[in-house]
One Martini backbone bead per residue (centre of mass of N, CA, C, O) as a GRO file, in nm:
protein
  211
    1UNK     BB    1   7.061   9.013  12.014
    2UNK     BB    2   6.945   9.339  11.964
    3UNK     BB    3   7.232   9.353  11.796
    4UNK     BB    4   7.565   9.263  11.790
    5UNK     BB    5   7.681   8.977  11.879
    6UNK     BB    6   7.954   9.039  11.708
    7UNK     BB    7   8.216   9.277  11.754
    8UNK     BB    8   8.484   9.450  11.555
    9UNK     BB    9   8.712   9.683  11.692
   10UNK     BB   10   8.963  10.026  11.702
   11UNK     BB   11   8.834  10.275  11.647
   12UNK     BB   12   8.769  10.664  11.648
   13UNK     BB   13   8.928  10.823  11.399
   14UNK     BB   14   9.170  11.000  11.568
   15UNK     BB   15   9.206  10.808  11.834
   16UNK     BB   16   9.262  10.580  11.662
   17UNK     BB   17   9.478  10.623  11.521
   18UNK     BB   18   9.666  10.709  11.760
   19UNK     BB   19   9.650  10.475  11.941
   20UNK     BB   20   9.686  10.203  11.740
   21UNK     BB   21   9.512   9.932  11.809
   22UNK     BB   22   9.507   9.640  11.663
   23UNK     BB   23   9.255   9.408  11.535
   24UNK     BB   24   9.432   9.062  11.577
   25UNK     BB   25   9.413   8.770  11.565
   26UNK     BB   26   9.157   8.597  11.511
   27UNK     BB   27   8.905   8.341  11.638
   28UNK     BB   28   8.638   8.199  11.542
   29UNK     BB   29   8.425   7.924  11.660
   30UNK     BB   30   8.132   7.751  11.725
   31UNK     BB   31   7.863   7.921  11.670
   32UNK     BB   32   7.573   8.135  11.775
   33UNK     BB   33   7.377   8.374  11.588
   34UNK     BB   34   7.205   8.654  11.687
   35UNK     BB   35   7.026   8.979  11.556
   36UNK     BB   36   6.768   9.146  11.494
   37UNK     BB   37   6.893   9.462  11.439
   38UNK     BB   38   7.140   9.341  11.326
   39UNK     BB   39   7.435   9.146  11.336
   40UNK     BB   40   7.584   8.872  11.381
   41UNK     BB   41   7.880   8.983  11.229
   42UNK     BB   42   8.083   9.261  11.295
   43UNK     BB   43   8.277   9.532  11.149
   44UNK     BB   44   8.253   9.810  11.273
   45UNK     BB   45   8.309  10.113  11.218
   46UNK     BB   46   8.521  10.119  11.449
   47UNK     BB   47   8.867  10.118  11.265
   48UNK     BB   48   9.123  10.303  11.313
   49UNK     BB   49   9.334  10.075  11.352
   50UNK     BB   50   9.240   9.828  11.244
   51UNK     BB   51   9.142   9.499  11.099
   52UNK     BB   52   9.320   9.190  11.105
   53UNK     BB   53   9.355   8.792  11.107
   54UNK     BB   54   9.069   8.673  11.041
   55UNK     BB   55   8.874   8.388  11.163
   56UNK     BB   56   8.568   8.218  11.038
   57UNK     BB   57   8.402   7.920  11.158
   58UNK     BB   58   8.152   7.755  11.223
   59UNK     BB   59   7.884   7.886  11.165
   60UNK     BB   60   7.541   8.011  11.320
   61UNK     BB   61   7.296   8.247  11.121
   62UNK     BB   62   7.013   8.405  11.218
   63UNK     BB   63   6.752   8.575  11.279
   64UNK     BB   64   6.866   8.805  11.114
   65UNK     BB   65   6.938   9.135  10.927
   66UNK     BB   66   7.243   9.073  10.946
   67UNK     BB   67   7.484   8.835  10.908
   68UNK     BB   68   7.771   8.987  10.733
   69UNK     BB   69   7.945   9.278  10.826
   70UNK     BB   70   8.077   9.590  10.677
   71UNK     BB   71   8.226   9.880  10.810
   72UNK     BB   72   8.243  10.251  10.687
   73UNK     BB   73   8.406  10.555  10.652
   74UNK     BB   74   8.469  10.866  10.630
   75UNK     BB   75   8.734  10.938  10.874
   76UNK     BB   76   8.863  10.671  10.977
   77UNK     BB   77   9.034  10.495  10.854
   78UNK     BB   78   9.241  10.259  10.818
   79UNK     BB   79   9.131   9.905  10.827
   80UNK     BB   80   8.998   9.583  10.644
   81UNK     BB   81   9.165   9.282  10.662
   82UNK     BB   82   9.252   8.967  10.627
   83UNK     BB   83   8.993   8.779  10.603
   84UNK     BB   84   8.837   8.446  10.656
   85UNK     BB   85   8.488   8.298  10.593
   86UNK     BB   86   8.365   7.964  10.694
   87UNK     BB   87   8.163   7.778  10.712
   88UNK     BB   88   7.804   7.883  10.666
   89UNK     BB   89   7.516   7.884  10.855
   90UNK     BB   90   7.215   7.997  10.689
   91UNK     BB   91   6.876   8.182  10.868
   92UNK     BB   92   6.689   8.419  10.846
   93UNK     BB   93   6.775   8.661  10.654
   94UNK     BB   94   6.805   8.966  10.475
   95UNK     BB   95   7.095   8.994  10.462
   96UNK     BB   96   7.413   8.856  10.445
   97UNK     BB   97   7.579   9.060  10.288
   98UNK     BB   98   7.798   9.330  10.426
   99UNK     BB   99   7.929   9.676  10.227
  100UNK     BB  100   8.007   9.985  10.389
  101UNK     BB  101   8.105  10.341  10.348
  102UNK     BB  102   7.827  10.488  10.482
  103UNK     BB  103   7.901  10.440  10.829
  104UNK     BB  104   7.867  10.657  11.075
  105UNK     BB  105   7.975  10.822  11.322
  106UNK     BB  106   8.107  11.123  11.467
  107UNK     BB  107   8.230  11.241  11.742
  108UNK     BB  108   8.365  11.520  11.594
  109UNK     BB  109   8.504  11.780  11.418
  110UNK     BB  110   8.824  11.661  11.394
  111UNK     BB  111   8.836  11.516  11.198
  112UNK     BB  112   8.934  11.335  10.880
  113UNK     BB  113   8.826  11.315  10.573
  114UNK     BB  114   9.062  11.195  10.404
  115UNK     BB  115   9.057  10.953  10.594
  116UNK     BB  116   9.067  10.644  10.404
  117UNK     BB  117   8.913  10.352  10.418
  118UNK     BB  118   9.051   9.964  10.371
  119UNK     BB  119   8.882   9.698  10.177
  120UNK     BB  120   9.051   9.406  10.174
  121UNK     BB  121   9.074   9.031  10.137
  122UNK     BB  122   8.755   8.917  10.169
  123UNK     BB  123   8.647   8.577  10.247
  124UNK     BB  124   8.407   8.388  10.121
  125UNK     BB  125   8.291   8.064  10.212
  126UNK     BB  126   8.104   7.779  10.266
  127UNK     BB  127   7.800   7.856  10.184
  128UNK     BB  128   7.464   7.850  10.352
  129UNK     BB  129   7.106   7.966  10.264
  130UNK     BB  130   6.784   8.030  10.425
  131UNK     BB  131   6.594   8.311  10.379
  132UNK     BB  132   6.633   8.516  10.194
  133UNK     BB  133   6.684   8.795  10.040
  134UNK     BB  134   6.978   8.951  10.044
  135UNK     BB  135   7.265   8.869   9.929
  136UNK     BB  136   7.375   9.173   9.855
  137UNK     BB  137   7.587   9.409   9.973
  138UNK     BB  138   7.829   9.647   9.798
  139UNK     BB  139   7.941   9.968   9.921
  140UNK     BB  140   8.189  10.195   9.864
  141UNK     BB  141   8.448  10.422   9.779
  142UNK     BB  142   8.522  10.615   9.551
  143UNK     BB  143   8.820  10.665   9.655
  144UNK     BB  144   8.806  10.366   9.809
  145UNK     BB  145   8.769  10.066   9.723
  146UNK     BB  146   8.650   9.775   9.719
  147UNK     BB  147   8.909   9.481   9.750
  148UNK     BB  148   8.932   9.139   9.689
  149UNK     BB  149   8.657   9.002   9.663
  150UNK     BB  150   8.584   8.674   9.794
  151UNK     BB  151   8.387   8.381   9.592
  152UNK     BB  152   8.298   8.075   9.767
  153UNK     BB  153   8.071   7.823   9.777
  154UNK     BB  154   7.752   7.983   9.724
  155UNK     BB  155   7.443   7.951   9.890
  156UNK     BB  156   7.124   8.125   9.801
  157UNK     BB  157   6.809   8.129   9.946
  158UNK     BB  158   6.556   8.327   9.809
  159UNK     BB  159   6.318   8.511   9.920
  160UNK     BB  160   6.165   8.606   9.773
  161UNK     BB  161   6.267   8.586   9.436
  162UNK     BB  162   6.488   8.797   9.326
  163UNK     BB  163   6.527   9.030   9.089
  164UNK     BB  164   6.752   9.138   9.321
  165UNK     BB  165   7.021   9.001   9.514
  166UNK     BB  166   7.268   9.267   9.411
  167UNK     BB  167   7.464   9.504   9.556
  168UNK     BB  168   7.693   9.722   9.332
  169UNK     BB  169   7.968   9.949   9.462
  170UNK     BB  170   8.304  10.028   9.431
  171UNK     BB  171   8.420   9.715   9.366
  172UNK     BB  172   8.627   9.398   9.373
  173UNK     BB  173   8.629   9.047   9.219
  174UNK     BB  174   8.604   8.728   9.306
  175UNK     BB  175   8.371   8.410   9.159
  176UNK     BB  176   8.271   8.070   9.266
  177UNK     BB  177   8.026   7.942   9.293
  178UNK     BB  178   7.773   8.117   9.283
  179UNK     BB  179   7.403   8.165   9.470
  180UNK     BB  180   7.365   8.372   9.320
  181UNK     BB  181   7.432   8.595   9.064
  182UNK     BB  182   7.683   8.816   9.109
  183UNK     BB  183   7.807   9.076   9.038
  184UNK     BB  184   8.045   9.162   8.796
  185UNK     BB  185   8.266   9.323   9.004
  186UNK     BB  186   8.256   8.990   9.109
  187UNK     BB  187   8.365   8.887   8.804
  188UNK     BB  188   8.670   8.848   8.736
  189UNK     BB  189   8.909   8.771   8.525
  190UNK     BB  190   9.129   8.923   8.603
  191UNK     BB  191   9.419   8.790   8.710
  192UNK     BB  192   9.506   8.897   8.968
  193UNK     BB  193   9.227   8.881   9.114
  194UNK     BB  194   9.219   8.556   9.047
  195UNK     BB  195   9.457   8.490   9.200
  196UNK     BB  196   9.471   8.583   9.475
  197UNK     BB  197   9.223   8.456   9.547
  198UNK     BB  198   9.302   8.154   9.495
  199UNK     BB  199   9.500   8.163   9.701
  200UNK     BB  200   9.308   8.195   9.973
  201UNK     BB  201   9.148   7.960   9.903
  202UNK     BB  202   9.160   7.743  10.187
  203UNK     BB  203   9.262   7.976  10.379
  204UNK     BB  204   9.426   8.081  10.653
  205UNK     BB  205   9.497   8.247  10.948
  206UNK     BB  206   9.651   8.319  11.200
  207UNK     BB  207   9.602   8.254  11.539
  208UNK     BB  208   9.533   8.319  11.901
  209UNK     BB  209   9.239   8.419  11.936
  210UNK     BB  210   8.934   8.289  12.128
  211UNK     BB  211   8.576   8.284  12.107
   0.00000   0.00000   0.00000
């Protein structure tokens, strides 16, 4: 695709929370994704429905700009959450894994500034990749941080060999097993952030629809 392989959205702003309706219950599987400017797999920007129980497995990501992104901003509202991650071989990515608050258009000027969005509960596991530049981007929103950001059995081999691997503000997680090593916002210690993930870590959420 020149754009975005596959796009999870449910709605634009106001329009979009009226609406009401979520993208839910989703399981990807066995595919081969790649897109040159964009996503090989994107969730957003466009979520004010919310997108939850999301399941992806047995992927393979190549040659794209961004491996795994989410996406959001102010004015959306809605959620991101409950989606989990599994067994991805990525290749030729420039950013492996990227969640940033801070992108999208709105319709008009109609939206609610206030109306700020949710991102927790998000697992990638079992991930290996090669020709990375770029291992994470995760930018929050300074208002509503993104949390709950659980990272295991993570390799990504980054060319050429990256000063900087991983960008974070505003976000909190817990990781093992992860190379390059994440953002320290992403090594908690704290009981509760690593109970969370660890109870997530190789488990599925409910299946219904697949693509």
């Amino acid at each position: 695709m020149g754009h975005d392989a596959i796009a999870l959205k449910s709605g634009w702003d106001e329009y979009g929370i009226a609406y009401g309706r979520p993208t839910t219950n989703v399981h990807i599987r066995r595919v081969n994704l790649q897109s040159s400017s964009g996503s090989s797999l994107a969730f957003g920007s466009e979520m004010s429905g919310g997108i939850s129980n999301v399941c992806v497995e047995q992927v393979h990501l190549y040659n794209s700009f961004s491996g795994i992104e989410f996406r959001t901003t102010k004015g959306r509202g809605g959620y991101i959450q409950e989606i989990i991650i599994s067994d991805v071989a990525m290749e030729n990515i420039h950013t492996a894994f990227s969640a940033t608050g801070q992108i999208g258009s709105h319709p008009d000027d109609h939206f609610d500034p206030n109306a700020l969005p949710v991102l927790d509960h998000i697992t990638l596991q079992n991930v290996i990749g090669t020709n990375i530049t770029i291992a994470g981007s995760f930018t929050g929103i300074q208002e509503s941080p993104f949390t709950s950001i659980c990272l295991s059995n993570i390799s990504l081999s980054t060319t050429p060999p990256a000063s900087i691997s991983w960008v974070c503000s505003n976000v909190s997680g817990f990781s093992q097993w992860v190379f390059p090593e994440p953002c320290p916002s992403l090594e908690s210690s704290l009981l509760n952030s690593s109970s969370t993930c660890l109870s997530r870590l190789n488990s599925s959420p409910t299946q219904t629809a697949v693509l």
